[in-house]
Short mmCIF file of N, CA and C in Angstrom, two decimals:
data_model
loop_
_atom_site.label_atom_id
_atom_site.label_comp_id
_atom_site.label_asym_id
_atom_site.label_seq_id
_atom_site.Cartn_x
_atom_site.Cartn_y
_atom_site.Cartn_z
N UNK A 1 224.24 41.53 224.49
CA UNK A 1 223.14 42.21 224.19
C UNK A 1 222.78 43.32 225.24
N UNK A 2 222.39 44.41 224.71
CA UNK A 2 222.09 45.52 225.72
C UNK A 2 220.66 45.37 226.17
N UNK A 3 220.41 45.49 227.38
CA UNK A 3 219.09 45.39 227.86
C UNK A 3 218.35 46.80 227.70
N UNK A 4 217.03 46.74 227.38
CA UNK A 4 216.30 47.97 227.26
C UNK A 4 215.98 48.49 228.62
N UNK A 5 215.91 49.77 228.70
CA UNK A 5 215.70 50.38 229.90
C UNK A 5 214.18 50.30 230.19
N UNK A 6 213.78 49.85 231.32
CA UNK A 6 212.46 49.70 231.74
C UNK A 6 211.99 50.97 232.40
N UNK A 7 210.90 51.53 232.14
CA UNK A 7 210.37 52.70 232.70
C UNK A 7 209.84 52.26 234.02
N UNK A 8 210.19 53.04 235.08
CA UNK A 8 209.77 52.70 236.40
C UNK A 8 208.39 53.04 236.65
N UNK A 9 207.74 52.48 237.64
CA UNK A 9 206.35 52.68 237.94
C UNK A 9 206.16 54.18 238.24
N UNK A 10 206.98 54.82 239.13
CA UNK A 10 206.74 56.18 239.45
C UNK A 10 206.72 57.14 238.25
N UNK A 11 207.51 56.87 237.22
CA UNK A 11 207.49 57.64 235.95
C UNK A 11 206.18 57.53 235.24
N UNK A 12 205.62 56.36 235.20
CA UNK A 12 204.40 56.10 234.48
C UNK A 12 203.13 56.70 235.31
N UNK A 13 203.18 56.85 236.48
CA UNK A 13 202.09 57.31 237.30
C UNK A 13 201.61 58.66 236.99
N UNK A 14 202.48 59.70 236.76
CA UNK A 14 201.95 61.01 236.38
C UNK A 14 201.11 61.01 235.12
N UNK A 15 201.44 60.25 234.20
CA UNK A 15 200.64 60.09 232.89
C UNK A 15 199.21 59.62 233.27
N UNK A 16 199.15 58.66 234.08
CA UNK A 16 197.87 58.09 234.48
C UNK A 16 197.06 59.10 235.32
N UNK A 17 197.77 59.82 236.15
CA UNK A 17 197.05 60.90 237.06
C UNK A 17 196.48 61.96 236.07
N UNK A 18 197.28 62.38 235.01
CA UNK A 18 196.76 63.46 234.21
C UNK A 18 195.52 62.94 233.38
N UNK A 19 195.57 61.71 232.97
CA UNK A 19 194.47 61.13 232.20
C UNK A 19 193.26 61.18 232.96
N UNK A 20 193.31 60.69 234.26
CA UNK A 20 192.12 60.60 235.02
C UNK A 20 191.69 62.00 235.69
N UNK A 21 192.65 62.83 235.79
CA UNK A 21 192.37 64.13 236.44
C UNK A 21 191.38 64.88 235.52
N UNK A 22 191.59 64.80 234.25
CA UNK A 22 190.69 65.37 233.23
C UNK A 22 189.27 64.83 233.36
N UNK A 23 189.11 63.55 233.63
CA UNK A 23 187.85 62.88 233.79
C UNK A 23 187.06 63.54 235.00
N UNK A 24 187.80 63.79 236.12
CA UNK A 24 187.05 64.40 237.25
C UNK A 24 186.57 65.89 236.88
N UNK A 25 187.49 66.61 236.12
CA UNK A 25 187.03 67.98 235.74
C UNK A 25 185.81 67.98 234.88
N UNK A 26 185.86 67.03 233.90
CA UNK A 26 184.76 66.90 232.98
C UNK A 26 183.47 66.56 233.75
N UNK A 27 183.59 65.71 234.67
CA UNK A 27 182.44 65.30 235.53
C UNK A 27 181.83 66.52 236.25
N UNK A 28 182.75 67.19 236.81
CA UNK A 28 182.41 68.46 237.65
C UNK A 28 181.73 69.43 236.76
N UNK A 29 182.23 69.74 235.53
CA UNK A 29 181.64 70.78 234.63
C UNK A 29 180.29 70.25 234.20
N UNK A 30 180.08 69.01 233.96
CA UNK A 30 178.80 68.51 233.60
C UNK A 30 177.76 68.73 234.72
N UNK A 31 178.25 68.54 235.98
CA UNK A 31 177.40 68.63 237.05
C UNK A 31 176.97 70.07 237.19
N UNK A 32 177.93 71.01 236.99
CA UNK A 32 177.57 72.48 237.05
C UNK A 32 176.58 72.82 236.01
N UNK A 33 176.74 72.36 234.81
CA UNK A 33 175.91 72.71 233.72
C UNK A 33 174.53 72.18 234.00
N UNK A 34 174.43 70.97 234.57
CA UNK A 34 173.05 70.35 234.94
C UNK A 34 172.40 71.33 235.98
N UNK A 35 173.15 71.78 236.99
CA UNK A 35 172.54 72.65 237.98
C UNK A 35 172.15 74.04 237.40
N UNK A 36 172.98 74.58 236.51
CA UNK A 36 172.66 75.82 235.94
C UNK A 36 171.34 75.71 235.06
N UNK A 37 171.28 74.65 234.30
CA UNK A 37 170.15 74.52 233.32
C UNK A 37 168.88 74.27 234.04
N UNK A 38 168.89 73.77 235.27
CA UNK A 38 167.58 73.58 235.94
C UNK A 38 166.97 74.92 236.35
N UNK A 39 167.67 75.99 236.56
CA UNK A 39 167.11 77.26 236.88
C UNK A 39 166.68 78.11 235.70
N UNK A 40 167.02 77.74 234.57
CA UNK A 40 166.72 78.48 233.34
C UNK A 40 165.32 78.06 232.69
N UNK A 41 164.85 79.00 232.08
CA UNK A 41 163.55 78.64 231.26
C UNK A 41 164.02 78.26 229.91
N UNK A 42 163.48 77.11 229.44
CA UNK A 42 163.93 76.58 228.20
C UNK A 42 163.40 77.49 226.98
N UNK A 43 164.29 77.82 226.10
CA UNK A 43 163.99 78.49 224.93
C UNK A 43 164.08 77.70 223.67
N UNK A 44 163.51 76.45 223.82
CA UNK A 44 163.57 75.54 222.76
C UNK A 44 162.76 76.04 221.56
N UNK A 45 163.34 75.73 220.33
CA UNK A 45 162.55 76.11 219.12
C UNK A 45 161.40 75.08 218.89
N UNK A 46 160.34 75.54 218.33
CA UNK A 46 159.23 74.69 218.12
C UNK A 46 159.64 73.65 217.21
N UNK A 47 159.07 72.41 217.37
CA UNK A 47 159.42 71.24 216.49
C UNK A 47 159.01 71.49 215.13
N UNK A 48 159.88 71.21 214.13
CA UNK A 48 159.56 71.33 212.71
C UNK A 48 158.40 70.37 212.39
N UNK A 49 157.59 70.87 211.47
CA UNK A 49 156.41 70.03 210.99
C UNK A 49 157.03 68.91 210.24
N UNK A 50 156.65 67.76 210.46
CA UNK A 50 157.15 66.58 209.77
C UNK A 50 156.60 66.52 208.39
N UNK A 51 157.40 66.19 207.44
CA UNK A 51 156.95 66.14 206.03
C UNK A 51 156.31 64.75 205.82
N UNK A 52 155.35 64.75 204.97
CA UNK A 52 154.72 63.37 204.65
C UNK A 52 155.80 62.58 204.04
N UNK A 53 155.59 61.21 204.26
CA UNK A 53 156.59 60.33 203.65
C UNK A 53 156.61 60.28 202.17
N UNK A 54 157.80 60.39 201.52
CA UNK A 54 157.88 60.37 200.08
C UNK A 54 157.62 59.01 199.51
N UNK A 55 157.10 58.94 198.26
CA UNK A 55 156.89 57.68 197.62
C UNK A 55 157.94 57.61 196.42
N UNK A 56 157.91 56.41 195.80
CA UNK A 56 158.79 56.25 194.61
C UNK A 56 158.08 56.82 193.46
N UNK A 57 158.76 57.49 192.55
CA UNK A 57 158.20 57.91 191.26
C UNK A 57 158.92 57.28 190.18
N UNK A 58 158.29 56.63 189.26
CA UNK A 58 158.93 55.98 188.15
C UNK A 58 158.22 56.52 186.92
N UNK A 59 158.92 57.11 185.96
CA UNK A 59 158.36 57.60 184.76
C UNK A 59 159.07 57.15 183.57
N UNK A 60 158.43 56.43 182.66
CA UNK A 60 158.99 55.93 181.39
C UNK A 60 158.56 56.85 180.31
N UNK A 61 159.51 57.00 179.30
CA UNK A 61 159.26 57.83 178.13
C UNK A 61 157.99 57.30 177.29
N UNK A 62 157.02 58.22 177.17
CA UNK A 62 155.90 58.04 176.27
C UNK A 62 155.56 59.26 175.53
N UNK A 63 155.57 59.27 174.29
CA UNK A 63 155.29 60.47 173.57
C UNK A 63 153.90 61.09 173.97
N UNK A 64 152.93 60.37 174.19
CA UNK A 64 151.70 60.91 174.66
C UNK A 64 151.60 61.69 175.92
N UNK A 65 152.75 61.52 176.69
CA UNK A 65 152.77 62.23 178.08
C UNK A 65 153.28 63.74 177.85
N UNK A 66 153.64 64.07 176.74
CA UNK A 66 154.08 65.50 176.54
C UNK A 66 152.83 66.28 176.24
N UNK A 67 152.58 67.29 177.20
CA UNK A 67 151.28 68.11 177.08
C UNK A 67 151.61 69.51 177.00
N UNK A 68 150.73 70.28 176.31
CA UNK A 68 150.86 71.63 176.14
C UNK A 68 150.07 72.33 177.33
N UNK A 69 150.24 71.85 178.50
CA UNK A 69 149.41 72.41 179.64
C UNK A 69 150.31 73.09 180.69
N UNK A 70 151.48 73.49 180.31
CA UNK A 70 152.34 74.03 181.31
C UNK A 70 152.49 75.59 181.28
N UNK A 71 153.53 76.13 181.82
CA UNK A 71 153.71 77.53 182.04
C UNK A 71 153.67 78.30 180.74
N UNK A 72 154.31 77.87 179.68
CA UNK A 72 154.51 78.43 178.42
C UNK A 72 153.70 77.85 177.29
N UNK A 73 153.14 78.72 176.41
CA UNK A 73 152.37 78.13 175.34
C UNK A 73 153.14 77.57 174.20
N UNK A 74 154.47 77.91 174.17
CA UNK A 74 155.36 77.41 173.13
C UNK A 74 156.14 76.22 173.59
N UNK A 75 155.65 75.56 174.63
CA UNK A 75 156.31 74.43 175.20
C UNK A 75 155.42 73.21 175.52
N UNK A 76 155.91 71.99 175.36
CA UNK A 76 155.13 70.83 175.85
C UNK A 76 155.92 70.22 176.97
N UNK A 77 155.28 69.78 178.02
CA UNK A 77 155.83 69.29 179.19
C UNK A 77 155.56 67.84 179.50
N UNK A 78 156.56 67.06 179.94
CA UNK A 78 156.19 65.72 180.41
C UNK A 78 156.65 65.67 181.90
N UNK A 79 155.53 65.59 182.70
CA UNK A 79 155.69 65.56 184.14
C UNK A 79 156.21 64.18 184.50
N UNK A 80 157.15 64.25 185.49
CA UNK A 80 157.88 63.01 185.90
C UNK A 80 157.39 62.42 187.18
N UNK A 81 156.24 62.98 187.73
CA UNK A 81 155.59 62.45 188.90
C UNK A 81 156.18 62.83 190.15
N UNK A 82 157.17 63.74 190.17
CA UNK A 82 157.88 64.15 191.35
C UNK A 82 157.11 64.86 192.41
N UNK A 83 156.22 65.71 191.86
CA UNK A 83 155.29 66.55 192.67
C UNK A 83 154.44 65.67 193.64
N UNK A 84 153.85 64.66 192.99
CA UNK A 84 152.94 63.78 193.79
C UNK A 84 153.83 62.94 194.83
N UNK A 85 154.89 62.42 194.36
CA UNK A 85 155.69 61.52 195.13
C UNK A 85 156.33 62.27 196.37
N UNK A 86 156.61 63.63 196.18
CA UNK A 86 157.16 64.44 197.26
C UNK A 86 156.26 65.35 198.00
N UNK A 87 154.86 65.11 197.67
CA UNK A 87 153.89 65.95 198.27
C UNK A 87 154.10 67.32 198.15
N UNK A 88 154.53 67.82 196.96
CA UNK A 88 154.74 69.25 196.62
C UNK A 88 156.12 69.75 196.93
N UNK A 89 157.01 68.98 197.49
CA UNK A 89 158.28 69.48 197.78
C UNK A 89 159.04 69.95 196.58
N UNK A 90 158.95 69.21 195.48
CA UNK A 90 159.72 69.47 194.28
C UNK A 90 158.84 69.02 193.04
N UNK A 91 159.24 69.52 191.88
CA UNK A 91 158.75 68.99 190.71
C UNK A 91 159.83 68.82 189.68
N UNK A 92 159.62 67.96 188.73
CA UNK A 92 160.56 67.72 187.62
C UNK A 92 159.77 67.41 186.45
N UNK A 93 160.21 68.00 185.27
CA UNK A 93 159.62 67.66 184.04
C UNK A 93 160.67 67.77 182.83
N UNK A 94 160.32 67.22 181.74
CA UNK A 94 161.05 67.34 180.52
C UNK A 94 160.28 68.36 179.72
N UNK A 95 160.89 69.37 179.24
CA UNK A 95 160.32 70.40 178.42
C UNK A 95 160.85 70.31 177.00
N UNK A 96 159.95 70.42 176.07
CA UNK A 96 160.19 70.50 174.61
C UNK A 96 159.70 71.87 174.23
N UNK A 97 160.71 72.74 173.85
CA UNK A 97 160.32 74.08 173.28
C UNK A 97 159.95 73.78 171.86
N UNK A 98 158.76 74.30 171.42
CA UNK A 98 158.29 74.06 170.08
C UNK A 98 158.89 75.10 169.04
N UNK A 99 159.45 74.57 168.00
CA UNK A 99 160.10 75.45 167.07
C UNK A 99 159.23 75.73 165.91
N UNK A 100 159.65 76.62 165.02
CA UNK A 100 160.79 77.46 165.22
C UNK A 100 160.58 78.56 166.36
N UNK A 101 161.63 79.06 166.86
CA UNK A 101 161.65 80.05 168.01
C UNK A 101 161.02 81.30 167.50
N UNK A 102 160.17 81.88 168.24
CA UNK A 102 159.51 83.19 167.91
C UNK A 102 159.90 84.16 169.10
N UNK A 103 161.02 84.90 168.81
CA UNK A 103 161.41 85.83 169.93
C UNK A 103 160.43 86.73 170.49
N UNK A 104 159.46 87.18 169.74
CA UNK A 104 158.42 88.07 170.19
C UNK A 104 157.58 87.36 171.29
N UNK A 105 157.41 86.06 171.19
CA UNK A 105 156.65 85.32 172.09
C UNK A 105 157.48 84.76 173.31
N UNK A 106 158.67 84.39 172.98
CA UNK A 106 159.63 83.74 173.89
C UNK A 106 160.42 84.66 174.82
N UNK A 107 160.95 85.69 174.27
CA UNK A 107 161.93 86.51 175.06
C UNK A 107 161.28 87.51 175.89
N UNK A 108 160.65 87.07 176.89
CA UNK A 108 159.98 87.99 177.93
C UNK A 108 160.70 87.85 179.26
N UNK A 109 161.24 89.04 179.72
CA UNK A 109 161.93 88.94 181.02
C UNK A 109 161.06 88.60 182.14
N UNK A 110 161.46 87.57 182.99
CA UNK A 110 160.61 87.17 184.14
C UNK A 110 161.47 86.56 185.18
N UNK A 111 160.86 86.20 186.32
CA UNK A 111 161.59 85.46 187.34
C UNK A 111 160.57 84.54 188.00
N UNK A 112 161.06 83.51 188.65
CA UNK A 112 160.31 82.50 189.32
C UNK A 112 160.51 82.68 190.84
N UNK A 113 159.47 82.66 191.73
CA UNK A 113 159.56 82.77 193.11
C UNK A 113 159.65 81.31 193.61
N UNK A 114 160.96 80.81 193.56
CA UNK A 114 161.29 79.39 193.92
C UNK A 114 162.46 79.37 194.88
N UNK A 115 162.66 78.30 195.51
CA UNK A 115 163.77 78.10 196.41
C UNK A 115 164.98 77.42 195.63
N UNK A 116 164.72 76.74 194.57
CA UNK A 116 165.78 76.13 193.80
C UNK A 116 165.19 75.86 192.37
N UNK A 117 166.16 75.99 191.34
CA UNK A 117 165.77 75.64 190.00
C UNK A 117 166.97 75.29 189.29
N UNK A 118 166.93 74.11 188.64
CA UNK A 118 168.08 73.55 187.87
C UNK A 118 167.56 73.17 186.53
N UNK A 119 168.32 73.40 185.46
CA UNK A 119 167.91 72.91 184.08
C UNK A 119 169.13 72.18 183.47
N UNK A 120 168.82 71.04 182.73
CA UNK A 120 169.78 70.33 182.12
C UNK A 120 169.26 70.12 180.63
N UNK A 121 170.25 70.36 179.72
CA UNK A 121 169.87 70.27 178.28
C UNK A 121 170.11 68.79 177.86
N UNK A 122 168.93 68.15 177.52
CA UNK A 122 169.02 66.77 177.07
C UNK A 122 169.45 66.63 175.66
N UNK A 123 168.83 67.51 174.80
CA UNK A 123 169.27 67.57 173.36
C UNK A 123 168.96 68.93 172.84
N UNK A 124 169.66 69.23 171.68
CA UNK A 124 169.57 70.50 171.08
C UNK A 124 170.31 71.62 171.80
N UNK A 125 169.86 72.84 171.64
CA UNK A 125 170.48 73.92 172.39
C UNK A 125 169.53 75.06 172.65
N UNK A 126 169.87 75.89 173.65
CA UNK A 126 169.02 77.07 174.06
C UNK A 126 169.96 78.14 174.37
N UNK A 127 169.63 79.37 173.91
CA UNK A 127 170.41 80.64 174.32
C UNK A 127 169.51 81.34 175.27
N UNK A 128 170.18 81.63 176.49
CA UNK A 128 169.47 82.27 177.56
C UNK A 128 170.17 83.56 177.91
N UNK A 129 169.44 84.41 178.65
CA UNK A 129 169.96 85.66 179.26
C UNK A 129 169.66 85.46 180.81
N UNK A 130 170.53 85.66 181.60
CA UNK A 130 170.35 85.69 183.10
C UNK A 130 170.94 86.91 183.70
N UNK A 131 170.22 87.51 184.48
CA UNK A 131 170.73 88.70 185.26
C UNK A 131 172.05 88.34 185.88
N UNK A 132 173.09 89.25 185.63
CA UNK A 132 174.46 89.04 186.27
C UNK A 132 175.28 88.03 185.46
N UNK A 133 174.72 87.27 184.56
CA UNK A 133 175.48 86.32 183.77
C UNK A 133 175.57 86.68 182.28
N UNK A 134 174.47 87.46 181.82
CA UNK A 134 174.45 87.81 180.47
C UNK A 134 173.93 86.61 179.59
N UNK A 135 174.32 86.69 178.30
CA UNK A 135 173.88 85.61 177.33
C UNK A 135 174.77 84.48 177.48
N UNK A 136 174.10 83.29 177.34
CA UNK A 136 174.81 81.99 177.48
C UNK A 136 174.19 80.99 176.47
N UNK A 137 174.96 80.33 175.70
CA UNK A 137 174.48 79.21 174.86
C UNK A 137 174.67 77.94 175.60
N UNK A 138 173.53 77.28 175.82
CA UNK A 138 173.56 75.95 176.50
C UNK A 138 173.35 74.90 175.47
N UNK A 139 174.17 73.84 175.45
CA UNK A 139 174.00 72.76 174.48
C UNK A 139 173.76 71.43 175.14
N UNK A 140 173.49 70.43 174.46
CA UNK A 140 173.29 69.13 175.04
C UNK A 140 174.32 68.78 176.03
N UNK A 141 173.89 68.46 177.23
CA UNK A 141 174.96 68.12 178.30
C UNK A 141 175.23 69.28 179.18
N UNK A 142 174.74 70.53 178.84
CA UNK A 142 174.97 71.74 179.64
C UNK A 142 173.96 71.71 180.80
N UNK A 143 174.28 72.29 181.90
CA UNK A 143 173.34 72.38 183.05
C UNK A 143 173.58 73.71 183.73
N UNK A 144 172.50 74.28 184.39
CA UNK A 144 172.75 75.46 185.09
C UNK A 144 171.57 75.57 186.22
N UNK A 145 171.90 76.32 187.26
CA UNK A 145 171.00 76.69 188.25
C UNK A 145 170.66 78.18 188.14
N UNK A 146 169.50 78.38 188.49
CA UNK A 146 169.00 79.80 188.51
C UNK A 146 168.58 80.11 190.01
N UNK A 147 169.31 81.07 190.58
CA UNK A 147 169.04 81.41 191.98
C UNK A 147 167.59 81.92 192.11
N UNK A 148 166.94 81.80 193.26
CA UNK A 148 165.68 82.43 193.41
C UNK A 148 165.44 83.78 192.96
N UNK A 149 164.36 83.99 192.24
CA UNK A 149 163.99 85.37 191.74
C UNK A 149 165.02 86.00 190.81
N UNK A 150 165.86 85.29 190.10
CA UNK A 150 166.86 85.83 189.19
C UNK A 150 166.04 86.20 187.87
N UNK A 151 166.22 87.39 187.40
CA UNK A 151 165.56 87.75 186.10
C UNK A 151 166.29 87.03 185.03
N UNK A 152 165.45 86.42 184.07
CA UNK A 152 166.06 85.67 182.91
C UNK A 152 165.01 85.60 181.83
N UNK A 153 165.51 85.16 180.67
CA UNK A 153 164.69 84.97 179.53
C UNK A 153 165.39 83.98 178.58
N UNK A 154 164.59 83.42 177.61
CA UNK A 154 165.06 82.57 176.60
C UNK A 154 165.18 83.43 175.32
N UNK A 155 166.29 83.39 174.72
CA UNK A 155 166.48 84.24 173.49
C UNK A 155 166.23 83.45 172.26
N UNK A 156 166.69 82.23 172.20
CA UNK A 156 166.53 81.39 170.99
C UNK A 156 166.77 79.95 171.35
N UNK A 157 166.39 79.08 170.59
CA UNK A 157 166.55 77.67 170.77
C UNK A 157 166.45 76.86 169.44
N UNK A 158 167.01 75.62 169.52
CA UNK A 158 166.92 74.72 168.21
C UNK A 158 165.55 74.15 168.27
N UNK A 159 165.09 73.66 167.07
CA UNK A 159 163.79 73.11 166.86
C UNK A 159 163.68 71.76 167.67
N UNK A 160 164.73 71.11 167.98
CA UNK A 160 164.72 69.82 168.73
C UNK A 160 165.02 69.90 170.19
N UNK A 161 165.12 70.99 170.84
CA UNK A 161 165.59 71.14 172.16
C UNK A 161 164.67 70.46 173.17
N UNK A 162 165.33 69.75 174.08
CA UNK A 162 164.68 69.09 175.24
C UNK A 162 165.42 69.43 176.50
N UNK A 163 164.73 69.91 177.56
CA UNK A 163 165.33 70.30 178.82
C UNK A 163 164.69 69.43 179.90
N UNK A 164 165.60 69.20 180.89
CA UNK A 164 165.11 68.61 182.20
C UNK A 164 165.11 69.73 183.23
N UNK A 165 164.05 69.98 183.80
CA UNK A 165 164.02 71.08 184.77
C UNK A 165 163.48 70.45 186.16
N UNK A 166 164.18 70.86 187.28
CA UNK A 166 163.87 70.47 188.58
C UNK A 166 163.68 71.78 189.40
N UNK A 167 162.55 71.89 190.10
CA UNK A 167 162.18 73.13 190.88
C UNK A 167 161.67 72.78 192.27
N UNK A 168 162.06 73.61 193.21
CA UNK A 168 161.55 73.48 194.51
C UNK A 168 160.91 74.82 194.96
N UNK A 169 159.73 74.97 195.49
CA UNK A 169 158.78 73.88 195.69
C UNK A 169 158.03 73.65 194.36
N UNK A 170 157.22 72.60 194.24
CA UNK A 170 156.49 72.22 193.07
C UNK A 170 155.57 73.38 192.57
N UNK A 171 154.89 74.08 193.52
CA UNK A 171 154.01 75.11 193.17
C UNK A 171 154.72 76.46 193.42
N UNK A 172 154.76 77.33 192.49
CA UNK A 172 155.47 78.53 192.62
C UNK A 172 154.85 79.64 191.63
N UNK A 173 155.22 80.82 191.88
CA UNK A 173 154.72 81.96 191.08
C UNK A 173 155.75 82.47 190.10
N UNK A 174 155.32 82.78 188.85
CA UNK A 174 156.17 83.33 187.88
C UNK A 174 155.67 84.74 187.61
N UNK A 175 156.62 85.69 187.65
CA UNK A 175 156.38 87.16 187.44
C UNK A 175 157.01 87.64 186.18
N UNK A 176 156.17 88.10 185.22
CA UNK A 176 156.72 88.70 183.90
C UNK A 176 156.99 90.12 184.25
N UNK A 177 158.15 90.63 183.68
CA UNK A 177 158.47 92.02 183.90
C UNK A 177 158.42 92.77 182.57
N UNK A 178 158.27 94.06 182.80
CA UNK A 178 158.23 94.96 181.52
C UNK A 178 159.66 94.94 180.94
N UNK A 179 159.81 94.90 179.67
CA UNK A 179 161.15 94.84 178.98
C UNK A 179 161.71 96.27 178.99
#
């Protein structure tokens, strides 16, 4: 049997020296940084305001929770309790657009001054127009986001359409534009 060649101690030592020499360099550079930072004035950013602790929001389907007290007169809204649970960080609701669709009432170009808006079609369909996207037919299972301040409108919808909408922040401004 052939014996394996054993690496001698002197051959192994340079690897050890290299490993530990980096340690000394790192220690020196940390010491320099500490000295340099003592002479500088701190430009730390102000601490962010802590958000209130969020709570759990549970909402079960009840027909009596759909109210005609939302943004649009042709819609009923079911608030999901997100606004209160997040202290105004977000809101979520189920929207039922009331049929039949009346384009004269519905098709008004507008935008929302929001940070985030997402819509998911729970049932039925809705035809929308969004600036830069054009007309799009959204059906049950379709979802879309609307970037902040994007001009859009609803063109048509089925009599049974239900949408889930999530918006940040909970309170926002809607601006209707001249057609």
